[in-house]
Coordinates of C-alpha atoms in Angstrom, one line a residue:
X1 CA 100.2 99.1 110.6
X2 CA 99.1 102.9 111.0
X3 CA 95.7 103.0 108.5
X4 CA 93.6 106.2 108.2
X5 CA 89.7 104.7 107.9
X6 CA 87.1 106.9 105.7
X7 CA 83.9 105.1 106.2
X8 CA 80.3 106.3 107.3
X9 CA 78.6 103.9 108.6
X10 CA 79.0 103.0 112.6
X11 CA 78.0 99.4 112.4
X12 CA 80.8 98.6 109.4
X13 CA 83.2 101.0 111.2
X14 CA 83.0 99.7 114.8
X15 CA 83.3 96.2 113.6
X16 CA 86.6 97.1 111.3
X17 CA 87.7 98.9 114.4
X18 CA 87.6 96.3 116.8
X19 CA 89.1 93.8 114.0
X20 CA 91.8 96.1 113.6
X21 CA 92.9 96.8 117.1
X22 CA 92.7 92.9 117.7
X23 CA 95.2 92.6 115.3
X24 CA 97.7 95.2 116.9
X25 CA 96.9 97.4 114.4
X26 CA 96.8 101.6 115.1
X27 CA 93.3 103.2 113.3
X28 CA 92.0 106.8 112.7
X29 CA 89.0 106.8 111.7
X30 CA 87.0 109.3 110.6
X31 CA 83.4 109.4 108.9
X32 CA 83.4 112.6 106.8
X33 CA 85.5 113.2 103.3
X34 CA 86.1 116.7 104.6
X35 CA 89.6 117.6 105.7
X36 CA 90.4 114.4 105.4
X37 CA 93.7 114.7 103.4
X38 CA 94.9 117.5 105.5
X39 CA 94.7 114.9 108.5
X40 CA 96.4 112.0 106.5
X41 CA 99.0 115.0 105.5
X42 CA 99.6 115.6 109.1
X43 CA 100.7 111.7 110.2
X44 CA 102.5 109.2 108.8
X45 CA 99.8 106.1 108.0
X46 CA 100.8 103.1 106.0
X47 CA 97.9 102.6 104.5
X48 CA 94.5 104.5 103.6
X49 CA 90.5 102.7 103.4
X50 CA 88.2 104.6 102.1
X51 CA 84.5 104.3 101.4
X52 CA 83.0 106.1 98.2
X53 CA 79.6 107.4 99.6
X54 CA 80.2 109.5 102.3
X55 CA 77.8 112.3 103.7
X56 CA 79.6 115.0 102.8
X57 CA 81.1 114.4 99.5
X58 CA 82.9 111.1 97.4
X59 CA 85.4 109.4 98.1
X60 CA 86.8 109.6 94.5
X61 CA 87.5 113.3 95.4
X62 CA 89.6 112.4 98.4
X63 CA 91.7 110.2 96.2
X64 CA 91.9 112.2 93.4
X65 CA 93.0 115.3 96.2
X66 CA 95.8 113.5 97.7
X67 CA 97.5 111.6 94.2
X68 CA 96.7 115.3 93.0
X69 CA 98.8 116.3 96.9
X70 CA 101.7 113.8 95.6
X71 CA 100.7 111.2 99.0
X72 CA 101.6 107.7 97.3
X73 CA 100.4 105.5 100.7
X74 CA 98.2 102.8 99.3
X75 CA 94.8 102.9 99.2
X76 CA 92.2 100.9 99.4
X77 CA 88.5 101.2 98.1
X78 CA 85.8 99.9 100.0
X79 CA 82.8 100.6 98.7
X80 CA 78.7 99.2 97.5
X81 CA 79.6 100.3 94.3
X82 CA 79.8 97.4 92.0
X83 CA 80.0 98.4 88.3
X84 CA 82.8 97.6 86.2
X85 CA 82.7 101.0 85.1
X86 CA 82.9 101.9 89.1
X87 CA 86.3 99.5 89.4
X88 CA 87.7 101.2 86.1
X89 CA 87.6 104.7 87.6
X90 CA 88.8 103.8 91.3
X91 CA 91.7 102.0 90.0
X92 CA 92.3 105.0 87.3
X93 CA 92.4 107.4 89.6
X94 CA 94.7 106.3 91.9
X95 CA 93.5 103.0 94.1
X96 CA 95.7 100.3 94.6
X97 CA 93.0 97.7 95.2
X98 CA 89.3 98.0 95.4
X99 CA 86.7 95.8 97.3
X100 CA 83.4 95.2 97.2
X101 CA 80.8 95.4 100.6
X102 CA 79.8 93.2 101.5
X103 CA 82.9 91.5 101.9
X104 CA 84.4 88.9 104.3
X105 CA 86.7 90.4 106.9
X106 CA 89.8 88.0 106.1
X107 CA 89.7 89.1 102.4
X108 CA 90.0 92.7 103.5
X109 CA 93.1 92.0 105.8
X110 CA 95.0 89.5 103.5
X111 CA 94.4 92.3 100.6
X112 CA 95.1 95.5 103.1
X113 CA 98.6 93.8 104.3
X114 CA 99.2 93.1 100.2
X115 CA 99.0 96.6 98.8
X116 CA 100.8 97.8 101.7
X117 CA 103.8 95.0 101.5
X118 CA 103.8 96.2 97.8
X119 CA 104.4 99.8 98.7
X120 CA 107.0 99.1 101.3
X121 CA 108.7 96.7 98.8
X122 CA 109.7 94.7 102.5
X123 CA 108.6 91.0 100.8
X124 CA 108.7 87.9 102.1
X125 CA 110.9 85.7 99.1
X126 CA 108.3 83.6 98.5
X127 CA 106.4 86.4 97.3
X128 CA 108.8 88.2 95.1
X129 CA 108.1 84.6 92.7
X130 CA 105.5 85.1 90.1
X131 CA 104.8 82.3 88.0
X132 CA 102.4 81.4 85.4
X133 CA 103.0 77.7 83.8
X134 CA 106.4 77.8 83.3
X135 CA 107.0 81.3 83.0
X136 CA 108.9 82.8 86.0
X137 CA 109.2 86.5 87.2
X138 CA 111.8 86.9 90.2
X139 CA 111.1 90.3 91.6
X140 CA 114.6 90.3 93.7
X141 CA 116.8 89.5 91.2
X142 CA 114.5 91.3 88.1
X143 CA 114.8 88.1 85.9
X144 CA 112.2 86.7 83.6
X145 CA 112.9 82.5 82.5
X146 CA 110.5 80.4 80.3
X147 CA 110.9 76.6 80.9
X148 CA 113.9 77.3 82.2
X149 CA 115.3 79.6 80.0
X150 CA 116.4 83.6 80.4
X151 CA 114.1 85.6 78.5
X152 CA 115.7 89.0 77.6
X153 CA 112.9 91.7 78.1
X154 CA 113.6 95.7 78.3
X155 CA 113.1 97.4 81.4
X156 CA 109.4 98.8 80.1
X157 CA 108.7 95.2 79.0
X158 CA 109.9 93.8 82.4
X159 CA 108.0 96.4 84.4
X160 CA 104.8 95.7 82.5
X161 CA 104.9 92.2 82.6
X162 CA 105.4 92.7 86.5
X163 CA 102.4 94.9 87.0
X164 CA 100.1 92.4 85.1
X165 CA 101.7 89.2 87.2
X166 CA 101.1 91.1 90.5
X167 CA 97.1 92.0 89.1
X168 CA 96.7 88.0 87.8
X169 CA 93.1 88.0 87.7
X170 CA 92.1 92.2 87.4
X171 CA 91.8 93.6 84.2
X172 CA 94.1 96.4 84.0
X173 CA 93.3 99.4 82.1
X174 CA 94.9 101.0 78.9
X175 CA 94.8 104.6 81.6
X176 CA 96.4 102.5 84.4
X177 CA 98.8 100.6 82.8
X178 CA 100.3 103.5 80.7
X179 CA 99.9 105.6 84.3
X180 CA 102.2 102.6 86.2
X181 CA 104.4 101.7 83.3
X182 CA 104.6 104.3 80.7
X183 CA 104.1 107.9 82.2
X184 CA 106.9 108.9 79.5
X185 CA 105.8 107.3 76.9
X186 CA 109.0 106.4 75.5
X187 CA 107.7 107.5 72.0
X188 CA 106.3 103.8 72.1
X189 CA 102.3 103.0 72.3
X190 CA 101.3 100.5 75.0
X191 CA 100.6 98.3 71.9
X192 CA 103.7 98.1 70.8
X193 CA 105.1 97.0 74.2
X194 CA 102.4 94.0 74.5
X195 CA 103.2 93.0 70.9
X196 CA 107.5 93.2 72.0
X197 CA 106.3 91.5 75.1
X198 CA 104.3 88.5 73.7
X199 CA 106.7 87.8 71.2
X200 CA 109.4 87.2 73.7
X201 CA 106.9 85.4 76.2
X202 CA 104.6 83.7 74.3
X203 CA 100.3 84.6 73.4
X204 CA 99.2 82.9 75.8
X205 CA 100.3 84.6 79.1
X206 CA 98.6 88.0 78.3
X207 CA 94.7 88.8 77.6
X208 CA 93.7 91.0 75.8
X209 CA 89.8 92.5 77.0
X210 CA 88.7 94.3 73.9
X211 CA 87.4 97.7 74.8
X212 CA 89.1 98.1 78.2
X213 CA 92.7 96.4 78.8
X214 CA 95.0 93.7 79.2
X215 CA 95.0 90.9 81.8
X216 CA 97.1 87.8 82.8
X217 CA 94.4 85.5 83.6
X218 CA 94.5 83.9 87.8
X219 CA 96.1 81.2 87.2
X220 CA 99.1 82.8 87.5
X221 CA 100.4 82.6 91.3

């Protein structure tokens, strides 16, 4: 991997550095949000982290300036920020995951090579599987069973369902889930899909978090 590193702090950076380059991967790294987007503009980088609290500015700007730029690399926010209202706006404006320091080294890696096998769409089969009792999402072949069965879903439905299977765990936002799923808005209100969709599927499969969004809870694999 080619990443583009945004963070401040020497100790943090020189050890992600040295963990990176172990791992054969190629870093930029650079400790200022200033210009930052014009450099990530300039190469081709599979894969952005960025820290919030930089010296010169926040790292929500720099995100918000290159979704704003049309760059659709994943990115991921590493940050001391820890609020749920914090999470909320990274994901809204544009993160694809979002991790908390101080964090184990391992968990950054396994969920940097994630977001970026997402974007690529290059999986491994395995992982295009999601399964949650015995409901079943096949990614490859776009097909949604229930004990077995084929459930018939629309292509909104089907997309939404996938983009909660993939976040099992995260609550997703009304914002972000209308952002990934319905940025046409099909003349249909997110509610109206979740109702379609649990009908078809079942309750228990999706969460509703009052005030906030929808989840599928982490069971789901």
């Amino acid at each position: 991997m080619k990443i583009f590193m945004i963070e401040d702090d020497l100790s943090i950076g020189r050890a992600l550095l040295s963990v990176f380059q172990d791992e054969g991967h190629t870093v930029v790294w650079c400790r200022l949000a200033e210009n930052a987007v014009e450099r990530i503009k300039a190469e081709q980088f599979d894969a952005v982290l960025l820290d919030l609290g930089l010296p010169d500015g926040d790292g929500t700007v720099v995100l918000r300036d290159l979704r704003a730029q049309g760059l659709t690399l994943p990115v991921l926010i590493i940050t001391a920020r820890d609020s749920l209202q914090d999470r909320l706006n990274g994901f809204n404006i544009g993160a694809d995951d979002y991790l908390i320091k101080p964090f184990e080294i391992p968990e950054l890696l396994v969920r940097l090579k994630a977001i970026v096998r997402r974007a690529s769409g290059t999986t491994d089969k395995r992982d295009q599987l999601w399964t949650f009792g015995d409901l079943v999402l096949d990614e490859g072949s776009m097909q949604v069973t229930r004990g077995g069965a084929e459930v018939s879903l629309s292509r909104t439905e089907y997309a939404l369902l996938l983009t909660l299977m993939k976040q099992s765990g995260r609550v997703l936002t009304r914002a972000e889930l209308e952002r990934r799923v319905l940025p046409h808005s099909e003349g249909q209100t997110l509610d109206v899909h979740i109702y379609n969709l649990r009908r078809k599927i079942g309750e228990r499969f999706i969460r509703t978090v009052r005030g906030v969004g929808y989840m599928v809870p982490r069971d789901a694999a």
